[in-house]
Structure formats: structure tokens, C-alpha cells
């Protein structure tokens, strides 16, 4: 019996490209960031990820600058992103970082509305939506996280919960940005950091709900152009089956993005 996981579909065969985004959460200061990128570059020597792969790393704020410089040595184009940002450009918002500050570092991507921001730091559908729209208007690219809890799934409320999260963020005035600059990450809260992954069937059918919402609310083009990633205990062993689903455009990965060996295994299999 072979335990080898199948290769992911060719990134170039996915209409919106294949996305692999690491979310380091509150891990890795500048020193560890530099060491990670160096080790990753050594691990990415063989036949590697191919055209169409979009590689992003969402790193802690203090590591953005180092990550941005270090990533230039990687053999694949890599974008560095922030894990949060405020909707105002400046002002009395102690502890926050603004879009223009990130842009000054050359950062183009921001993660918004991660479930940890929602459950641990009081982020609501409305405030996540406000951040997402403001940052898009400021010219940043946004990866907006949505997802239901275990109880909500058991009560068959998944579609209603996701719809409420989407409605709060992607209002009429967000339509202009649905040109590929907004990426959605569907992360069932029960699958984040738990080792429980949605099955490809569960994830694909939920992604279909999201894509249908985009079509009904914002039209065919927005629906066709917006990448929707899956997140929640993605590993090198389960990624290929998830990424082979037609409505899954890649993954947002926490734990498995922290070790260069695991991350390069995921990258080598993607594309
Ligand atoms: P996980 O985290 O891959 O460790 O489940 C995913 C995330 O929180 O984005």
C-alpha cells in the first residue's frame, strides 16, 4: 500500500491560480523569520512549484520588514502580508497598524477577520467588513476569513453564518474591488488548529455556497474572479485532495506553515 499523497492539480490548470498562504499567527520574530526563509530556500531546490502558484506568508508585524527582504532570495515569487490592519490611515488607535504604514514597507496584503481576531479580540462581522473595505479602498489586497463554529454547523446554520459575514463585508461599494484583489478564506472554526479537517466534499459544497453568494450578490464576474481558499488543519497529506476540488483555489495554513520542511513539502506539491 502506498502512502504517498497524490500531487496537487497543476496550478496553471486552476482558473484563479493555486494559492498557498501561511498564517504564522504570533510566531517568529525577525531572527526566526530570517532563518525560516533561508532554510525554505534550501528546501526548494528540486522541481518546484510552477506557474500560477501564488505564495503568501502572513507574518507578525515586527517581522514584516525582515520577511520582505529575506523573501527575495526564494526561488518562487513570494508576497509577505500583515495579519491585521486598521481602517483609518492614522490617528489615536493605540496598538494598531494602518494600511499606509504597511504600504511604506512595500506590503500589499492584509489578512482580515481571522477567527482568532473575532473570538479573542472582539472583531465583529461589521468591524471586519469595515477594515476589509477601507484597506481595499486604500489599495491593499485583502484576504478575508469567514467560517462557522462546530455548533453552528451542527445546527445547519453554516450558510446563514457565512452569508452574514459576507454581507457585512462585501456591500455594494465593495463590488469595485472584487477584481481578484479580494481573496476569501473559508476556515471552519472547528477545523482550525484541531487536526480536524473538513472533508473535500464538505469544503467543496461550502465553497459552492460562497461562490453562489458572490454570483447572486455581485454578479458572474466577481464570482469567477474571487479566489476562495480553504483553511483548517491543512497538511501536506490532505492538501492535494482539497485543492483538486473545482471551487477550492488553495489553502490558508497555520500550523503546517511554521516548519520550513513541512512548508516546502506543501509548496513542492502545489503547482
Ligand atoms: P491551522 O490554522 O492550519 O493550524 O488549522 C489555520 C488558520 O488559522 O489560518
CSV table of C-alpha atoms in Angstrom, one decimal, residues 26-256:
chain,number,residue,atom,x,y,z
A,26,UNK,CA,2.0,35.1,16.9
A,27,UNK,CA,5.1,33.0,16.0
A,28,UNK,CA,8.6,34.0,14.7
A,29,UNK,CA,10.2,37.3,15.5
A,30,UNK,CA,12.7,38.8,13.0
A,31,UNK,CA,15.6,36.3,13.7
A,32,UNK,CA,13.4,33.2,13.3
A,33,UNK,CA,11.8,34.7,10.3
A,34,UNK,CA,15.2,35.1,8.5
A,35,UNK,CA,16.2,31.6,9.5
A,36,UNK,CA,12.9,30.2,8.2
A,37,UNK,CA,13.2,31.8,4.8
A,38,UNK,CA,16.9,30.7,4.4
A,39,UNK,CA,16.0,27.1,5.3
A,40,UNK,CA,13.0,27.3,3.0
A,41,UNK,CA,15.1,28.5,0.1
A,42,UNK,CA,17.4,25.5,0.6
A,43,UNK,CA,14.4,23.1,0.7
A,44,UNK,CA,13.0,24.5,-2.6
A,45,UNK,CA,15.7,23.2,-4.9
A,46,UNK,CA,14.1,20.3,-6.8
A,47,UNK,CA,11.5,20.6,-9.5
A,48,UNK,CA,9.4,23.1,-7.8
A,49,UNK,CA,6.1,24.9,-7.8
A,50,UNK,CA,5.2,26.1,-11.2
A,51,UNK,CA,3.5,28.9,-13.0
A,52,UNK,CA,0.2,30.0,-11.4
A,53,UNK,CA,1.2,29.4,-7.8
A,54,UNK,CA,0.5,32.3,-5.5
A,55,UNK,CA,2.7,32.1,-2.4
A,56,UNK,CA,2.0,34.3,0.6
A,57,UNK,CA,3.2,34.4,4.2
A,58,UNK,CA,1.3,36.4,6.8
A,59,UNK,CA,3.9,37.2,9.5
A,60,UNK,CA,3.9,39.2,12.7
A,61,UNK,CA,4.1,42.9,12.3
A,62,UNK,CA,7.6,43.2,13.7
A,63,UNK,CA,8.8,40.6,11.2
A,64,UNK,CA,7.3,42.1,8.1
A,65,UNK,CA,10.4,44.1,7.0
A,66,UNK,CA,12.8,41.2,7.5
A,67,UNK,CA,10.5,38.8,5.8
A,68,UNK,CA,10.0,41.1,2.9
A,69,UNK,CA,13.8,41.4,2.3
A,70,UNK,CA,14.6,37.8,3.0
A,71,UNK,CA,11.9,36.5,0.6
A,72,UNK,CA,13.7,38.0,-2.3
A,73,UNK,CA,16.1,35.0,-2.2
A,74,UNK,CA,13.3,32.5,-2.6
A,75,UNK,CA,13.2,30.7,-6.0
A,76,UNK,CA,9.4,31.4,-6.2
A,77,UNK,CA,7.7,34.8,-6.1
A,78,UNK,CA,6.5,35.3,-2.5
A,79,UNK,CA,4.3,38.0,-1.1
A,80,UNK,CA,4.5,39.0,2.6
A,81,UNK,CA,1.3,40.1,4.3
A,82,UNK,CA,0.2,41.5,7.7
A,83,UNK,CA,-2.2,39.7,9.9
A,84,UNK,CA,-4.4,42.7,10.6
A,85,UNK,CA,-4.7,46.4,9.9
A,86,UNK,CA,-6.9,49.3,11.0
A,87,UNK,CA,-9.4,51.0,8.7
A,88,UNK,CA,-8.2,54.5,9.5
A,89,UNK,CA,-5.0,55.8,7.9
A,90,UNK,CA,-3.6,57.3,11.1
A,91,UNK,CA,-4.9,58.6,14.5
A,92,UNK,CA,-5.4,57.7,18.1
A,93,UNK,CA,-5.6,54.0,17.8
A,94,UNK,CA,-3.0,52.6,20.2
A,95,UNK,CA,-1.5,49.3,19.2
A,96,UNK,CA,-2.9,49.4,15.7
A,97,UNK,CA,-1.1,49.5,12.3
A,98,UNK,CA,-2.5,51.3,9.2
A,99,UNK,CA,-2.6,50.4,5.6
A,100,UNK,CA,-0.3,53.3,4.5
A,101,UNK,CA,2.2,52.2,7.1
A,102,UNK,CA,2.2,48.7,5.6
A,103,UNK,CA,2.5,50.1,2.1
A,104,UNK,CA,5.5,52.1,3.2
A,105,UNK,CA,7.2,48.7,3.8
A,106,UNK,CA,6.1,47.5,0.4
A,107,UNK,CA,3.5,45.2,1.9
A,108,UNK,CA,0.5,44.7,-0.3
A,109,UNK,CA,-1.5,42.0,1.5
A,110,UNK,CA,-3.5,42.0,4.8
A,111,UNK,CA,-5.4,39.2,6.5
A,112,UNK,CA,-8.7,40.4,7.9
A,113,UNK,CA,-11.3,38.8,10.2
A,114,UNK,CA,-9.4,35.7,11.2
A,115,UNK,CA,-11.5,33.7,13.7
A,116,UNK,CA,-8.9,34.3,16.4
A,117,UNK,CA,-9.4,38.1,15.9
A,118,UNK,CA,-13.1,37.5,16.1
A,119,UNK,CA,-13.2,35.2,19.1
A,120,UNK,CA,-10.3,36.5,21.2
A,121,UNK,CA,-10.2,40.2,20.3
A,122,UNK,CA,-13.8,41.2,19.7
A,123,UNK,CA,-13.7,41.6,15.9
A,124,UNK,CA,-17.3,41.5,14.6
A,125,UNK,CA,-18.8,41.0,11.2
A,126,UNK,CA,-19.2,44.8,10.9
A,127,UNK,CA,-15.7,45.7,12.1
A,128,UNK,CA,-14.0,43.1,9.9
A,129,UNK,CA,-16.1,44.3,7.0
A,130,UNK,CA,-15.1,47.9,7.7
A,131,UNK,CA,-11.4,47.0,7.8
A,132,UNK,CA,-11.6,45.0,4.6
A,133,UNK,CA,-13.4,47.7,2.6
A,134,UNK,CA,-11.2,50.5,3.9
A,135,UNK,CA,-8.0,48.7,3.1
A,136,UNK,CA,-9.2,47.7,-0.3
A,137,UNK,CA,-10.0,51.3,-1.0
A,138,UNK,CA,-6.5,52.3,0.2
A,139,UNK,CA,-5.1,50.0,-2.5
A,140,UNK,CA,-4.2,47.0,-0.4
A,141,UNK,CA,-5.2,43.4,-1.2
A,142,UNK,CA,-7.3,41.7,1.4
A,143,UNK,CA,-7.7,38.1,2.4
A,144,UNK,CA,-11.0,38.0,4.4
A,145,UNK,CA,-11.6,35.0,6.6
A,146,UNK,CA,-15.0,33.6,7.2
A,147,UNK,CA,-16.2,30.4,8.9
A,148,UNK,CA,-18.7,28.7,11.2
A,149,UNK,CA,-18.3,27.1,14.6
A,150,UNK,CA,-19.0,23.5,15.3
A,151,UNK,CA,-22.3,24.3,17.0
A,152,UNK,CA,-23.4,26.4,14.0
A,153,UNK,CA,-22.5,23.6,11.6
A,154,UNK,CA,-24.4,21.0,13.8
A,155,UNK,CA,-27.4,23.3,13.8
A,156,UNK,CA,-27.3,23.5,10.0
A,157,UNK,CA,-26.5,27.3,10.2
A,158,UNK,CA,-23.3,27.3,8.1
A,159,UNK,CA,-24.8,29.0,5.1
A,160,UNK,CA,-26.6,31.6,7.2
A,161,UNK,CA,-23.4,32.4,9.2
A,162,UNK,CA,-21.2,32.7,6.1
A,163,UNK,CA,-23.8,34.8,4.3
A,164,UNK,CA,-24.0,37.2,7.3
A,165,UNK,CA,-20.2,37.5,7.4
A,166,UNK,CA,-20.1,38.1,3.6
A,167,UNK,CA,-23.0,40.6,3.6
A,168,UNK,CA,-21.3,42.7,6.3
A,169,UNK,CA,-18.1,43.0,4.4
A,170,UNK,CA,-18.9,42.9,0.7
A,171,UNK,CA,-21.5,45.6,0.5
A,172,UNK,CA,-22.4,47.4,-2.8
A,173,UNK,CA,-19.4,49.7,-2.5
A,174,UNK,CA,-17.0,46.7,-2.3
A,175,UNK,CA,-18.0,45.5,-5.7
A,176,UNK,CA,-15.4,47.5,-7.5
A,177,UNK,CA,-12.7,45.6,-5.6
A,178,UNK,CA,-13.9,42.2,-6.5
A,179,UNK,CA,-11.4,42.0,-9.3
A,180,UNK,CA,-9.1,39.5,-7.8
A,181,UNK,CA,-7.7,41.9,-5.1
A,182,UNK,CA,-10.1,40.3,-2.5
A,183,UNK,CA,-9.5,36.7,-1.6
A,184,UNK,CA,-11.8,34.8,0.7
A,185,UNK,CA,-10.5,32.2,3.1
A,186,UNK,CA,-13.2,29.7,4.3
A,187,UNK,CA,-12.0,28.5,7.7
A,188,UNK,CA,-14.4,26.4,9.7
A,189,UNK,CA,-13.6,27.4,13.3
A,190,UNK,CA,-13.8,23.7,14.4
A,191,UNK,CA,-11.0,22.8,12.0
A,192,UNK,CA,-8.5,25.5,12.9
A,193,UNK,CA,-5.6,24.1,14.9
A,194,UNK,CA,-7.6,21.0,15.9
A,195,UNK,CA,-6.3,18.4,13.4
A,196,UNK,CA,-9.9,18.0,12.2
A,197,UNK,CA,-10.1,18.9,8.5
A,198,UNK,CA,-13.3,19.4,6.6
A,199,UNK,CA,-13.5,16.6,4.1
A,200,UNK,CA,-13.0,17.7,0.4
A,201,UNK,CA,-16.8,17.1,-0.1
A,202,UNK,CA,-17.7,19.3,2.9
A,203,UNK,CA,-15.3,22.0,1.9
A,204,UNK,CA,-16.3,21.9,-1.8
A,205,UNK,CA,-20.0,22.2,-1.0
A,206,UNK,CA,-19.4,25.1,1.3
A,207,UNK,CA,-17.2,26.8,-1.3
A,208,UNK,CA,-20.1,26.4,-3.7
A,209,UNK,CA,-22.4,28.2,-1.3
A,210,UNK,CA,-19.8,31.1,-1.1
A,211,UNK,CA,-19.4,31.2,-4.9
A,212,UNK,CA,-23.2,31.2,-5.4
A,213,UNK,CA,-23.5,34.1,-2.9
A,214,UNK,CA,-20.9,36.1,-4.8
A,215,UNK,CA,-22.7,35.4,-8.1
A,216,UNK,CA,-26.2,36.3,-6.7
A,217,UNK,CA,-25.0,39.4,-4.8
A,218,UNK,CA,-22.2,40.8,-7.1
A,219,UNK,CA,-22.5,39.0,-10.4
A,220,UNK,CA,-20.9,36.4,-12.6
A,221,UNK,CA,-17.5,38.2,-13.0
A,222,UNK,CA,-17.0,38.7,-9.3
A,223,UNK,CA,-17.9,35.1,-8.6
A,224,UNK,CA,-15.5,33.9,-11.3
A,225,UNK,CA,-12.6,36.1,-10.3
A,226,UNK,CA,-12.6,35.8,-6.5
A,227,UNK,CA,-10.3,33.1,-5.2
A,228,UNK,CA,-11.8,31.1,-2.2
A,229,UNK,CA,-9.2,29.3,-0.1
A,230,UNK,CA,-9.8,26.6,2.4
A,231,UNK,CA,-8.2,26.8,5.9
A,232,UNK,CA,-8.2,24.5,8.9
A,233,UNK,CA,-5.6,21.8,9.6
A,234,UNK,CA,-4.3,21.7,6.0
A,235,UNK,CA,-1.2,19.4,5.8
A,236,UNK,CA,1.0,18.0,3.0
A,237,UNK,CA,-1.1,14.8,3.3
A,238,UNK,CA,-4.6,16.3,2.9
A,239,UNK,CA,-3.8,19.3,0.7
A,240,UNK,CA,-3.9,17.7,-2.7
A,241,UNK,CA,-7.4,16.2,-2.3
A,242,UNK,CA,-8.8,19.6,-1.1
A,243,UNK,CA,-7.0,21.6,-3.8
A,244,UNK,CA,-8.3,19.3,-6.5
A,245,UNK,CA,-11.9,20.5,-5.8
A,246,UNK,CA,-13.0,22.9,-8.5
A,247,UNK,CA,-14.2,25.7,-6.1
A,248,UNK,CA,-11.2,25.4,-3.8
A,249,UNK,CA,-8.4,27.7,-5.0
A,250,UNK,CA,-5.8,26.8,-2.4
A,251,UNK,CA,-5.2,26.9,1.3
A,252,UNK,CA,-4.6,29.2,4.2
A,253,UNK,CA,-2.4,27.2,6.5
A,254,UNK,CA,-1.4,27.8,10.2
A,255,UNK,CA,0.5,25.0,12.0
A,256,UNK,CA,1.9,23.4,8.8
